[in-house]
PDB file of C-alpha atoms in Angstrom:
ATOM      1  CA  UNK A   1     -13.009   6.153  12.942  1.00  0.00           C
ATOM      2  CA  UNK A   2     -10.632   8.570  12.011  1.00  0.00           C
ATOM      3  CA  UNK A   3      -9.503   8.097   7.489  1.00  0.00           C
ATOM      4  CA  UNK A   4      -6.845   9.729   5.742  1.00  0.00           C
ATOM      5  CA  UNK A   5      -9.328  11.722   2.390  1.00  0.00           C
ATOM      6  CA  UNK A   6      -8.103  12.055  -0.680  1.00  0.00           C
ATOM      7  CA  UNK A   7      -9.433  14.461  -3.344  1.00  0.00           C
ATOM      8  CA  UNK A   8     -10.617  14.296  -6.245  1.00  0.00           C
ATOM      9  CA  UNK A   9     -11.890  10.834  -6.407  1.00  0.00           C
ATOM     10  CA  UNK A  10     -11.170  10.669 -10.578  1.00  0.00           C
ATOM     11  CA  UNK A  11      -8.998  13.023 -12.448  1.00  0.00           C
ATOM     12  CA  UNK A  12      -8.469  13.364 -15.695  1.00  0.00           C
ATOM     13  CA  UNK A  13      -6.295  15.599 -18.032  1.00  0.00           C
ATOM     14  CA  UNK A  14      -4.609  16.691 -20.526  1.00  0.00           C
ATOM     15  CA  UNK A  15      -1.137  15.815 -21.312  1.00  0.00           C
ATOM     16  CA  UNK A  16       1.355  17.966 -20.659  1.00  0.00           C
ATOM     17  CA  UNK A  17      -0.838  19.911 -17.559  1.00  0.00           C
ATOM     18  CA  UNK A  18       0.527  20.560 -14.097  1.00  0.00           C
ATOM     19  CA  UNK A  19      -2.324  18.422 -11.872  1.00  0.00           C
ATOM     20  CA  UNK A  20      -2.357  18.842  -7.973  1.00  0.00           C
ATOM     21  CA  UNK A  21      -3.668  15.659  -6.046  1.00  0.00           C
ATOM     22  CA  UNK A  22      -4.384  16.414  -2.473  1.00  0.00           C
ATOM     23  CA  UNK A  23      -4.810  14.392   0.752  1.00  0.00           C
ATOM     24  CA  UNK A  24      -5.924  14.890   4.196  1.00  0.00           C
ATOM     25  CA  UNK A  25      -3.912  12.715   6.588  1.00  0.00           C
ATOM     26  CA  UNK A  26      -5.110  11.578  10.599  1.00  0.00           C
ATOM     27  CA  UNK A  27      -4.849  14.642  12.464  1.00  0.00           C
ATOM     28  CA  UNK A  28      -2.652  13.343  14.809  1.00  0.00           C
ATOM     29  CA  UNK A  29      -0.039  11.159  12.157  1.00  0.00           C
ATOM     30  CA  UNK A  30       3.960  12.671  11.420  1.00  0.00           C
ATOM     31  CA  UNK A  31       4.780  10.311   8.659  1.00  0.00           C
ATOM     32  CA  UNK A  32       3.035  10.737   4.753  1.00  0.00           C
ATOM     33  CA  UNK A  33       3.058   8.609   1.818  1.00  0.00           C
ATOM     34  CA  UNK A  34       2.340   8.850  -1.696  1.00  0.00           C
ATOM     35  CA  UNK A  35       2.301   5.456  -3.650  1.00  0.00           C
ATOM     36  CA  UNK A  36       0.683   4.692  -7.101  1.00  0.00           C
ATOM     37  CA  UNK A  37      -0.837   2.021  -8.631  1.00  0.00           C
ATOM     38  CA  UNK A  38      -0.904   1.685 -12.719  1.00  0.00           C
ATOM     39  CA  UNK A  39      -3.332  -0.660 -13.735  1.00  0.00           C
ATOM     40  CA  UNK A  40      -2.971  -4.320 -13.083  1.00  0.00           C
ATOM     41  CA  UNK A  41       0.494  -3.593 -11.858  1.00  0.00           C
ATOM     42  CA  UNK A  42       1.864  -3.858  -8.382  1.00  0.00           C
ATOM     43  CA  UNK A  43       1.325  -0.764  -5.696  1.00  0.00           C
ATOM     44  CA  UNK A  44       4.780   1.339  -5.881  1.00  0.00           C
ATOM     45  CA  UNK A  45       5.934   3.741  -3.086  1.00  0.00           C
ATOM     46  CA  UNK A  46       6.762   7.061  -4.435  1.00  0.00           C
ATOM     47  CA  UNK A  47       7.334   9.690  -1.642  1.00  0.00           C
ATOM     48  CA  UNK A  48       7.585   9.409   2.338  1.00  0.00           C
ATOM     49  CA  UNK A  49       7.817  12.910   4.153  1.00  0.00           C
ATOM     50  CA  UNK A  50       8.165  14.191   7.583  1.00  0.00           C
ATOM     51  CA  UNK A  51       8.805  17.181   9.433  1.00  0.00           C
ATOM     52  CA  UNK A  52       8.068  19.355   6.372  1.00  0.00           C
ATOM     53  CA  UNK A  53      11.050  17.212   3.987  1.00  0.00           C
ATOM     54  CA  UNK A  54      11.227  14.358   1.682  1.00  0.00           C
ATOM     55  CA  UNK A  55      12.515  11.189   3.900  1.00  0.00           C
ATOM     56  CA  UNK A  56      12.471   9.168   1.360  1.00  0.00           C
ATOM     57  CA  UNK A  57      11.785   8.561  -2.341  1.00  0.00           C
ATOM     58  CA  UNK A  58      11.734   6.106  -5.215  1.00  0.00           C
ATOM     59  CA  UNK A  59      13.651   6.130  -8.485  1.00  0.00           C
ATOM     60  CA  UNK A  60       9.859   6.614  -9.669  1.00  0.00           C
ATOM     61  CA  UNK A  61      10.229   9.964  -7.972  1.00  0.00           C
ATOM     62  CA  UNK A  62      11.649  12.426 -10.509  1.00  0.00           C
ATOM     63  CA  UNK A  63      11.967  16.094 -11.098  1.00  0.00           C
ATOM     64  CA  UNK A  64       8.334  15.838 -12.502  1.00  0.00           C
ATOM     65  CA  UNK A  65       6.978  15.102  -9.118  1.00  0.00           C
ATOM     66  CA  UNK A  66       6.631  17.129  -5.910  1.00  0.00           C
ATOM     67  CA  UNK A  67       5.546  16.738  -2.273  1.00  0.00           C
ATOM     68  CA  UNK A  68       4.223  19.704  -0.251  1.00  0.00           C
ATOM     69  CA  UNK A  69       2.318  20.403   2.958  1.00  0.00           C
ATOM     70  CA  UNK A  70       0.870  24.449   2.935  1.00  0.00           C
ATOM     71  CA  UNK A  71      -0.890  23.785   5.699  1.00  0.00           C
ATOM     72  CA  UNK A  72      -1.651  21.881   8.761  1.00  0.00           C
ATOM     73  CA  UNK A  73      -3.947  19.301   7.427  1.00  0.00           C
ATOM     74  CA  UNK A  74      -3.555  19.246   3.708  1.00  0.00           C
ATOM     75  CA  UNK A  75      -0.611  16.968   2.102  1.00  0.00           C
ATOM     76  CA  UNK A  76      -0.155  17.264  -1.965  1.00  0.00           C
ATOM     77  CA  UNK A  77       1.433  15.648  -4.817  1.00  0.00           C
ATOM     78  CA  UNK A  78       1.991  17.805  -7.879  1.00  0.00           C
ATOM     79  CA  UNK A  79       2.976  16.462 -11.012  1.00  0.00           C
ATOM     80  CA  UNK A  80       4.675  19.436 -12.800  1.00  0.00           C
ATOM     81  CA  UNK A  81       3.928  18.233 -16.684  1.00  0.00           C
ATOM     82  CA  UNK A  82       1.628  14.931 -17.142  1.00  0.00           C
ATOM     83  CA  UNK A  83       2.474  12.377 -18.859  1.00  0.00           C
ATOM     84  CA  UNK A  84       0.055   8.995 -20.720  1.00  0.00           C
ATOM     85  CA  UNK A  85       2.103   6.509 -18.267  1.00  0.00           C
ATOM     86  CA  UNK A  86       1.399   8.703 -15.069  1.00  0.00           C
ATOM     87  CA  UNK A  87      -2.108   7.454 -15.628  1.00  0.00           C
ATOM     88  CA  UNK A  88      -2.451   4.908 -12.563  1.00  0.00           C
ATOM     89  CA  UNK A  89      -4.202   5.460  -8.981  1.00  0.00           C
ATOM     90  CA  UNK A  90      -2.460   7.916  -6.674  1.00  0.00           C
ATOM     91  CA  UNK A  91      -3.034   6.330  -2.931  1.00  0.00           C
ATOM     92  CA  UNK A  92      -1.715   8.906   0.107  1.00  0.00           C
ATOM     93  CA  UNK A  93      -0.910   7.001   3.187  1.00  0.00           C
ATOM     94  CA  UNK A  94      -0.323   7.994   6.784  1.00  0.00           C
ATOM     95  CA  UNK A  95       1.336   6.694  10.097  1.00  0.00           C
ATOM     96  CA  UNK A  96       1.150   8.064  13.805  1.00  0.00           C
ATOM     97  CA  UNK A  97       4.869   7.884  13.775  1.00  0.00           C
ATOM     98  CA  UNK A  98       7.984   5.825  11.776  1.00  0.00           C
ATOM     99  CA  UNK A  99       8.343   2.492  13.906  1.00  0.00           C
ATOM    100  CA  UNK A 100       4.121   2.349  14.337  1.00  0.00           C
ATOM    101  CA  UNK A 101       2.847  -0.509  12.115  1.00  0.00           C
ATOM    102  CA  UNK A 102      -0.123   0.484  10.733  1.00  0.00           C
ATOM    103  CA  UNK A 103      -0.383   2.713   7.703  1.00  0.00           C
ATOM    104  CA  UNK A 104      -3.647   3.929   6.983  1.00  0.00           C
ATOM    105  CA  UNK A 105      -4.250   4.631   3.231  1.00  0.00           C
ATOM    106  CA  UNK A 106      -6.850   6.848   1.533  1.00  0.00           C
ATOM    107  CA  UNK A 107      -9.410   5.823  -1.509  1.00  0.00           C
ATOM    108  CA  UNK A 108      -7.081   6.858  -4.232  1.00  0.00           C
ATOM    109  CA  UNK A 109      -7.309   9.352  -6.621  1.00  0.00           C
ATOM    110  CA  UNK A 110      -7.648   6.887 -10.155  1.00  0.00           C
ATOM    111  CA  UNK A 111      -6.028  10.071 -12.452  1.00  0.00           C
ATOM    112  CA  UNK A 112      -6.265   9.794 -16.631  1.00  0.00           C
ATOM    113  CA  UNK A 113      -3.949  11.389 -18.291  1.00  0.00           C
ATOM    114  CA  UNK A 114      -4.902  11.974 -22.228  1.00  0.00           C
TER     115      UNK A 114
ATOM    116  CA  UNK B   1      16.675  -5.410  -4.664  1.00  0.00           C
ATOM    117  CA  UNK B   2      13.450  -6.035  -2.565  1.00  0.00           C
ATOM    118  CA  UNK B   3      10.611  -7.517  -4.681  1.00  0.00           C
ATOM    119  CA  UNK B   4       7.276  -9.775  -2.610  1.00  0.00           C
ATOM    120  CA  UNK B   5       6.043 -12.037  -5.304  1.00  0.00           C
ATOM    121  CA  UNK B   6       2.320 -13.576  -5.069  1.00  0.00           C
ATOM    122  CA  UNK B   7       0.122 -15.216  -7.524  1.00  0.00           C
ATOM    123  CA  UNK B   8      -2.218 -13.607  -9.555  1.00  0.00           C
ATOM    124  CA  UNK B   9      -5.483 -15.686  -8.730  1.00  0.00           C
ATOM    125  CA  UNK B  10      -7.067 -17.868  -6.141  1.00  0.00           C
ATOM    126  CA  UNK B  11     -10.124 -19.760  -6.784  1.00  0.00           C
ATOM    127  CA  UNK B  12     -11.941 -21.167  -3.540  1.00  0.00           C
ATOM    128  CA  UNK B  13     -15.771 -22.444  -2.565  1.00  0.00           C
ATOM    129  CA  UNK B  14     -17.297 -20.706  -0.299  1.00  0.00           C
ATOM    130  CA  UNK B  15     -17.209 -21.686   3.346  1.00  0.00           C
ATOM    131  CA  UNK B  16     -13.780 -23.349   2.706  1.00  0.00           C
ATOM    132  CA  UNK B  17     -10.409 -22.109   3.536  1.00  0.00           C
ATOM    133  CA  UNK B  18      -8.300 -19.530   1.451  1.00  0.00           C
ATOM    134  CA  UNK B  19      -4.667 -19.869   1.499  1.00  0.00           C
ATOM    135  CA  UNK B  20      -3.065 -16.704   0.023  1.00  0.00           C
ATOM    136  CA  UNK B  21       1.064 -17.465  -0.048  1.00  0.00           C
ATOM    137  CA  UNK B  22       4.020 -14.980  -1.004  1.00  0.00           C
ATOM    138  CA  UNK B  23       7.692 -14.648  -0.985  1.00  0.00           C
ATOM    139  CA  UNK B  24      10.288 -11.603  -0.238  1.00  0.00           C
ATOM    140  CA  UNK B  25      13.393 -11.182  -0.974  1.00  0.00           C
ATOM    141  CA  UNK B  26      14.824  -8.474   2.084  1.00  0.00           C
ATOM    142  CA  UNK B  27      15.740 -10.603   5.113  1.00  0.00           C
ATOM    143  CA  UNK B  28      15.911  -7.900   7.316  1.00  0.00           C
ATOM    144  CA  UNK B  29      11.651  -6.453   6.999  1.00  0.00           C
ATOM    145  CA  UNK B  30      11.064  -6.303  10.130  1.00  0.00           C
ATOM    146  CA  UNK B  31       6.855  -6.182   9.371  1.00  0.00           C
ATOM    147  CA  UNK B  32       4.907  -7.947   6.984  1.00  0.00           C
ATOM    148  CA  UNK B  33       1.660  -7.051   6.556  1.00  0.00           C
ATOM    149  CA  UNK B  34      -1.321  -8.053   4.509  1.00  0.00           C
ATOM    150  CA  UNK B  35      -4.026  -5.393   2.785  1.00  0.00           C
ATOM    151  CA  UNK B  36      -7.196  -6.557   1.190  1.00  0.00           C
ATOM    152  CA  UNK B  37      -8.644  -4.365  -1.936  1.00  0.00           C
ATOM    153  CA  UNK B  38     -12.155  -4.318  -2.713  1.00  0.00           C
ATOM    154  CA  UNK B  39     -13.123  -3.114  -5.942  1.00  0.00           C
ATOM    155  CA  UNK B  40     -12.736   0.661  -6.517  1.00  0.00           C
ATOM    156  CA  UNK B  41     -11.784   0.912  -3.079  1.00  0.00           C
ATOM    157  CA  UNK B  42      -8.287   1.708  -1.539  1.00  0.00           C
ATOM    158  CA  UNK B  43      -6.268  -0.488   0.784  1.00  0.00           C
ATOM    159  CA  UNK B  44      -7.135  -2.037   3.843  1.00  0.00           C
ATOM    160  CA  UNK B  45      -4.834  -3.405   6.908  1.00  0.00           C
ATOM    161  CA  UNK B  46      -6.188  -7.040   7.253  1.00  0.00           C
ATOM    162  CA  UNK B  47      -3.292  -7.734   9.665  1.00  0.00           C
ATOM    163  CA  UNK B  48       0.770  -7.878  10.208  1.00  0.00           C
ATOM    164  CA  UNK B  49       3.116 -10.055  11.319  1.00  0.00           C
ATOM    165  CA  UNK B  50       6.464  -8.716  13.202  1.00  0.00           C
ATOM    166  CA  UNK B  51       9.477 -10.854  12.089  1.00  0.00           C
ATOM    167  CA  UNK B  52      10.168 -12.998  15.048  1.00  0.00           C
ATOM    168  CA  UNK B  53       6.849 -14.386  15.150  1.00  0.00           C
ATOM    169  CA  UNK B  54       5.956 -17.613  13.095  1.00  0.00           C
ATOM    170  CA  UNK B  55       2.263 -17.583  13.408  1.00  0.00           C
ATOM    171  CA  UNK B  56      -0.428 -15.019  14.180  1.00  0.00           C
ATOM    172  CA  UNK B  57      -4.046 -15.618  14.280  1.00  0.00           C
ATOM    173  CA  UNK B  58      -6.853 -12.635  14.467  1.00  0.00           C
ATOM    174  CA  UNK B  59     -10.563 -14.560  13.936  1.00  0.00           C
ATOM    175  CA  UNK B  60     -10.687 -15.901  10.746  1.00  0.00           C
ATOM    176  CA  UNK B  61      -7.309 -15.005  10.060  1.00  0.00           C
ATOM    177  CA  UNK B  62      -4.091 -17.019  10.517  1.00  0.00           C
ATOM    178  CA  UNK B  63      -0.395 -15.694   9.217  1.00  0.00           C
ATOM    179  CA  UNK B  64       2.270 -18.352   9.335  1.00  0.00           C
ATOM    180  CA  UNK B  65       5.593 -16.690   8.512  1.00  0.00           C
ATOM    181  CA  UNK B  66       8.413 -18.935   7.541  1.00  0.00           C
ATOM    182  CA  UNK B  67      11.539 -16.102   7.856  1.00  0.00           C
ATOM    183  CA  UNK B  68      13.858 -19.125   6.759  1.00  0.00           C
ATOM    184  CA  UNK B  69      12.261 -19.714   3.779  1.00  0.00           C
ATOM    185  CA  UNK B  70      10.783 -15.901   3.089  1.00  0.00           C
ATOM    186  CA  UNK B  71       7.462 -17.446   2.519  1.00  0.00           C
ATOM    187  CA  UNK B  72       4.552 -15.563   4.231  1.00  0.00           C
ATOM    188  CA  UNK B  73       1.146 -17.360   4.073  1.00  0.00           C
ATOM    189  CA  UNK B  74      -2.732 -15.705   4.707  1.00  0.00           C
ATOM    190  CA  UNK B  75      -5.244 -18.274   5.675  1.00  0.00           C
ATOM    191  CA  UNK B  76      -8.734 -17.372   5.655  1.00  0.00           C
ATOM    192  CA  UNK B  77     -11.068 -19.674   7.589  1.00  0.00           C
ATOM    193  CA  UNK B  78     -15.021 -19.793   6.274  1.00  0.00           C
ATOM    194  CA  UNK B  79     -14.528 -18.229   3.348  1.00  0.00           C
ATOM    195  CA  UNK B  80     -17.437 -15.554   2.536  1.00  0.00           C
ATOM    196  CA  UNK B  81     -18.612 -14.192  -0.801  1.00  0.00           C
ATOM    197  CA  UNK B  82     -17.143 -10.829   0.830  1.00  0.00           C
ATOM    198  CA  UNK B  83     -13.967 -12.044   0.861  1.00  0.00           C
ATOM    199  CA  UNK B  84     -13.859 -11.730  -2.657  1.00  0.00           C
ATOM    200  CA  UNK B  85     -10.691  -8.772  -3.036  1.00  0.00           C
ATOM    201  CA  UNK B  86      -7.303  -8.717  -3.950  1.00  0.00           C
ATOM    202  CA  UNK B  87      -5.042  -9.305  -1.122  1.00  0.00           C
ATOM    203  CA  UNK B  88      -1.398  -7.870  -1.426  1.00  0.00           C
ATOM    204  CA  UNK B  89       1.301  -8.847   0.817  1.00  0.00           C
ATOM    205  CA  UNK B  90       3.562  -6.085   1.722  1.00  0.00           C
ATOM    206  CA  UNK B  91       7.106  -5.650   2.931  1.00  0.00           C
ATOM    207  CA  UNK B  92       8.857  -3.022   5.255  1.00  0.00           C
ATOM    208  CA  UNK B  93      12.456  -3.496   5.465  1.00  0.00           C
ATOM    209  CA  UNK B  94      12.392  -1.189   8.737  1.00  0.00           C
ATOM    210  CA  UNK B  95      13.549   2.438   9.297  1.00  0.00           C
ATOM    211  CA  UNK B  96      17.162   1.438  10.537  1.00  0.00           C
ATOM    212  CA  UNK B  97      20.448   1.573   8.399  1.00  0.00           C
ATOM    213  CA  UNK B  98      19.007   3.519   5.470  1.00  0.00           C
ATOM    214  CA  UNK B  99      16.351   0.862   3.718  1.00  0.00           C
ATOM    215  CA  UNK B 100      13.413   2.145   1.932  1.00  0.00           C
ATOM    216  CA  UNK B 101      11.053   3.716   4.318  1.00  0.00           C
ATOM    217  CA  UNK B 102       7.994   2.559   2.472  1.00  0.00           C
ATOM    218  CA  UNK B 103       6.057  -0.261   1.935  1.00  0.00           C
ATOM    219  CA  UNK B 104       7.420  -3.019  -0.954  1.00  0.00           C
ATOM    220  CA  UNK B 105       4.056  -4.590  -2.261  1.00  0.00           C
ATOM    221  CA  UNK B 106       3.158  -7.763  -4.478  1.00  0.00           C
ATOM    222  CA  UNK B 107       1.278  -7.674  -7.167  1.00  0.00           C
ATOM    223  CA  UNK B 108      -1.562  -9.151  -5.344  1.00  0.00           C
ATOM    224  CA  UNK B 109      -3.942 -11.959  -5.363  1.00  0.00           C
ATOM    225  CA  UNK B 110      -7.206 -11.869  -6.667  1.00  0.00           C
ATOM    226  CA  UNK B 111      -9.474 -13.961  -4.613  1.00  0.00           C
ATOM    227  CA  UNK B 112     -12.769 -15.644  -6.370  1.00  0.00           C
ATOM    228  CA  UNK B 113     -15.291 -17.026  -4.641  1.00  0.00           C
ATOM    229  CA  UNK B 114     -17.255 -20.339  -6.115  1.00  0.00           C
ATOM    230  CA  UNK B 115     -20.471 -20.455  -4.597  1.00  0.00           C
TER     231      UNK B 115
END
């Protein structure tokens, strides 16, 4: 069964430090998600993007943050300067298309920032 | 604002039936969908429920959806030690007019199985 794969599984850093989380969405999906998850808290979209541009974002979604896909398969949030309360779970999500109801979501990256 | 409110904890024997509720606010989600969490695991589509249905049943699974009220309801039949998971019930308030184009999610419910 095809999975959306996210990389890594656990990240931690430094704060202050520019970290890259990456996913692989379904081959054949147009739509990609980033949400995050701080601990014990509720699961918070971030991002949507599609055709190679944000579609939509969250007030969570500041200068800090950006979306990217260099390639064909790969799909990656970069945070530009960590900091302690970006320390949650990073979940990437995709969907075949907007109105299709299913999103499929990845394992999460969990990502410490210290 | 949209917010999908749920409580925190469910406590059931197993082999009875869970009954997972929630509430949301945007009257115009045109899907509601619940996701089950295992530990250290991501999320999983249990099953959704398109807004002008009131029931749904998949197996052990029955959504009632009460678009009056905004109450959304996940009964599990037989409940099984691997059940145990949170369960998060999640809005979309559709891809029309300009609403958010991603999911709105509860905090979730932690389900505990009593042997």
């Amino acid at each position: 069964e095809p999975e959306v794969t996210q990389t890594p599984s656990h990240q931690v850093t430094q704060m202050g430090q520019e970290v890259i989380l990456r996913c692989v969405p379904i081959s054949n999906h147009l739509y990609f998600y980033w949400y995050r998850q701080i601990l014990g808290q509720k699961v918070e979209f971030l991002v949507s993007f599609y055709n190679n541009e944000i579609s939509e974002k969250s007030e969570i979604f500041d200068d800090q943050f950006s979306v990217e896909r260099p390639d064909g398969s790969n799909f990656t949030l970069k945070i530009r300067s960590t900091k302690l309360e970006d320390s949650a779970m990073y979940f990437c999500a995709s969907k075949e298309d907007r109105a299709n109801t299913e999103a499929f979501f990845g394992q999460g990256t969990r990502l410490t920032v210290v | 604002g949209e917010d999908v409110e749920q409580s925190l904890f469910l406590s059931v024997r197993e082999g009875d039936s869970s009954v997972i509720n929630c509430t949301y606010t945007d009257s115009s989600s045109t899907y509601l969908y619940w996701y089950k969490q295992e530990p250290g695991a991501g999320l999983q589509l249990l099953t959704y429920i398109f807004s002008n249905m009131d029931m749904k049943q998949d197996q052990r699974l029955t959504v009632l959806l009460n678009k009056k009220d905004k109450h959304l309801s996940l009964r599990i039949a037989d409940t099984q030690t691997g059940d145990s998971a949170i369960y998060f019930c999640a809005e979309n308030p559709g891809y029309s007019g300009g609403g958010a184009d991603g999911l709105t999610f509860g905090k979730g419910t932690h389900l505990i199985i009593q042997p």
